[in-house]
Coordinates of N, CA and C in Angstrom, one line a residue:
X1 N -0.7 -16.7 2.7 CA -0.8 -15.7 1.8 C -0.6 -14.3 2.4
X2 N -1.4 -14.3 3.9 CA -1.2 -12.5 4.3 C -0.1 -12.5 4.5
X3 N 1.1 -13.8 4.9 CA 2.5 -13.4 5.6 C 3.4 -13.0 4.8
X4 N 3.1 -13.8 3.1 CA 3.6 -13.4 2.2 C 3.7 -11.9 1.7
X5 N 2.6 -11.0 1.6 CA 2.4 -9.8 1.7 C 2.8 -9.0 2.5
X6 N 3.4 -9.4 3.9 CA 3.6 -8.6 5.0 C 5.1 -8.5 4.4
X7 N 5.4 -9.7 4.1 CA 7.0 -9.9 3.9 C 7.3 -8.9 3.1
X8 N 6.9 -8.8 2.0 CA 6.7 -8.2 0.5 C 6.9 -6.9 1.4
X9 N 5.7 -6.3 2.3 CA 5.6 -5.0 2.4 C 6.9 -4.2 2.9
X10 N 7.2 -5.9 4.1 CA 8.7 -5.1 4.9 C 9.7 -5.0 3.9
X11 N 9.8 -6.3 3.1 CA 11.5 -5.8 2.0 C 10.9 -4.2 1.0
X12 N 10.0 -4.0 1.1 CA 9.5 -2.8 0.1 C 10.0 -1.9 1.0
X13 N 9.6 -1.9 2.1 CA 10.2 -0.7 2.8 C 11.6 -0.7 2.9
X14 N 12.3 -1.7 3.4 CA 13.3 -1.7 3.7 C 14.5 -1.2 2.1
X15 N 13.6 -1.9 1.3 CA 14.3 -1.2 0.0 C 14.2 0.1 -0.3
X16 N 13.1 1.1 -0.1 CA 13.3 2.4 -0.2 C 13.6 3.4 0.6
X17 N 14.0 2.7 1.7 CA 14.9 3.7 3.3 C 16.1 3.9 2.5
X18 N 17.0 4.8 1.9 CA 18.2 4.6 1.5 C 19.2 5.2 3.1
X19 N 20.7 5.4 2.6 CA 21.3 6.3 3.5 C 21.1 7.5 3.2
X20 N 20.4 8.4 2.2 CA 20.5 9.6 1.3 C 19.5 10.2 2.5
X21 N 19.8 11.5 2.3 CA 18.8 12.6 3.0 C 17.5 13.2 2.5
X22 N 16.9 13.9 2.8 CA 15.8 14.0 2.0 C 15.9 14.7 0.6
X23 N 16.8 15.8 0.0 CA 17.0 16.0 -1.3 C 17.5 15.2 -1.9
X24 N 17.8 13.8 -1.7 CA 18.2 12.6 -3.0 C 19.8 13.1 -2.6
X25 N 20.7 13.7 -1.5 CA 22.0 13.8 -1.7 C 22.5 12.9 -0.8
X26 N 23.7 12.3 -1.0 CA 24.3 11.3 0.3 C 24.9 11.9 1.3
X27 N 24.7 11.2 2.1 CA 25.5 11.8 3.5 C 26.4 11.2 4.0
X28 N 27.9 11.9 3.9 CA 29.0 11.4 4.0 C 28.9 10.7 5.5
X29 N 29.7 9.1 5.3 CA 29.8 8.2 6.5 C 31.1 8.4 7.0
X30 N 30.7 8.3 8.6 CA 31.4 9.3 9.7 C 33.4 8.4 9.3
X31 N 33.9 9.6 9.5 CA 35.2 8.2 9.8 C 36.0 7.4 10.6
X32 N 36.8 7.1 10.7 CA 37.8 6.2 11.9 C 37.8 7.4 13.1
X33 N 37.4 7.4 14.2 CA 37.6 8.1 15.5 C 38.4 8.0 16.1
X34 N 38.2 6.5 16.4 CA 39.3 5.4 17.0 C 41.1 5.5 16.9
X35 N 42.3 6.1 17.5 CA 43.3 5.4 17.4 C 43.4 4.6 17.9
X36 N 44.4 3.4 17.1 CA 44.6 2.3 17.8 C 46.0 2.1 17.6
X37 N 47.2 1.5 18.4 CA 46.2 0.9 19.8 C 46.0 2.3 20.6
X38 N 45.2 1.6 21.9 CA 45.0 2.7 22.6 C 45.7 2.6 23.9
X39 N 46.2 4.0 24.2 CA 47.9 4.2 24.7 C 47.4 4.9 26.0
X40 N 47.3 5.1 27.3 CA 47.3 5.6 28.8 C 48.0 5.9 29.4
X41 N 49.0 7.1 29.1 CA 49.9 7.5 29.4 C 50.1 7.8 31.0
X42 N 49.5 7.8 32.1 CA 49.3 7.7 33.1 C 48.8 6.6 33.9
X43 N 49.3 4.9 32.9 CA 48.9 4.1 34.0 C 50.3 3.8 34.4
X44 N 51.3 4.1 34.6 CA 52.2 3.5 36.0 C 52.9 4.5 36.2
X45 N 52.2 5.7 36.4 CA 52.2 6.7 37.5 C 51.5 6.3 38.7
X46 N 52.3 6.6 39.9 CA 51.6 6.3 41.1 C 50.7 6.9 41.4
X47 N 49.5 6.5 42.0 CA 48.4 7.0 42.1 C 48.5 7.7 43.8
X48 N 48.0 8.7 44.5 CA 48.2 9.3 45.8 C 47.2 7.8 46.4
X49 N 47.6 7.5 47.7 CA 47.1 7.3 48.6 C 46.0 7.6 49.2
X50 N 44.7 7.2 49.4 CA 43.4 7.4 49.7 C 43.6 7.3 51.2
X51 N 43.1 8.4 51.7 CA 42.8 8.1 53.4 C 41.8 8.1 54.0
X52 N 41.9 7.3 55.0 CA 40.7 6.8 55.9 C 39.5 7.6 56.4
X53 N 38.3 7.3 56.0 CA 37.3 7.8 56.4 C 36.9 8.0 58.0
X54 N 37.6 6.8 59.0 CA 37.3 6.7 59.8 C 38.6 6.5 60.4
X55 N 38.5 6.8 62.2 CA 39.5 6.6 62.8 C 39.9 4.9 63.5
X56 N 40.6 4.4 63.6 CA 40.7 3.3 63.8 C 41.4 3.1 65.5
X57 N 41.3 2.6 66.3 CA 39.8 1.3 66.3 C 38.5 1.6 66.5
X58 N 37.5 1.2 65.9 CA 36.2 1.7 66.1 C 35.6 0.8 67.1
X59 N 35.4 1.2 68.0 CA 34.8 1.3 69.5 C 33.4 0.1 69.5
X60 N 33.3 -1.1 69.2 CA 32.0 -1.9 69.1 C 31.1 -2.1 70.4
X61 N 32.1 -1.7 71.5 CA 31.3 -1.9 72.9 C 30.4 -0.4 72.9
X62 N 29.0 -0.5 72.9 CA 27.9 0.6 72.6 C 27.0 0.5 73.6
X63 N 27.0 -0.2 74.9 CA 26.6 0.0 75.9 C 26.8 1.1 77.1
X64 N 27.7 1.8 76.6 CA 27.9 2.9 77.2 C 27.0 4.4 76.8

């Protein structure tokens, strides 16, 4: 019986949430943002070359 009531209470709420704002007016739903498809006009442009952080050969004998 109490789960029945609970149930009751949530569809009651859930029925009087509208999408309206608080003066009873609606509020326009957002629209398409998205173009599709979607176009990347700089993927096969070559990208610059990344250079080296370090100088090469790195020295592993450290007993010196």
């Amino acid at each position: 019986m109490s789960l029945a009531t609970i149930a009751l209470v949530v569809v009651g709420f859930a029925g009087t949430t509208g999408s309206g704002s608080a003066d009873g007016k609606k509020v326009p739903r957002p629209g398409a943002i998205a173009v599709h498809p979607v176009k990347f006009p700089d993927r096969y442009r070559p990208r610059p070359r990344q250079t080296p952080t370090v100088s090469y050969p790195i020295p592993w004998d450290r007993s010196h």
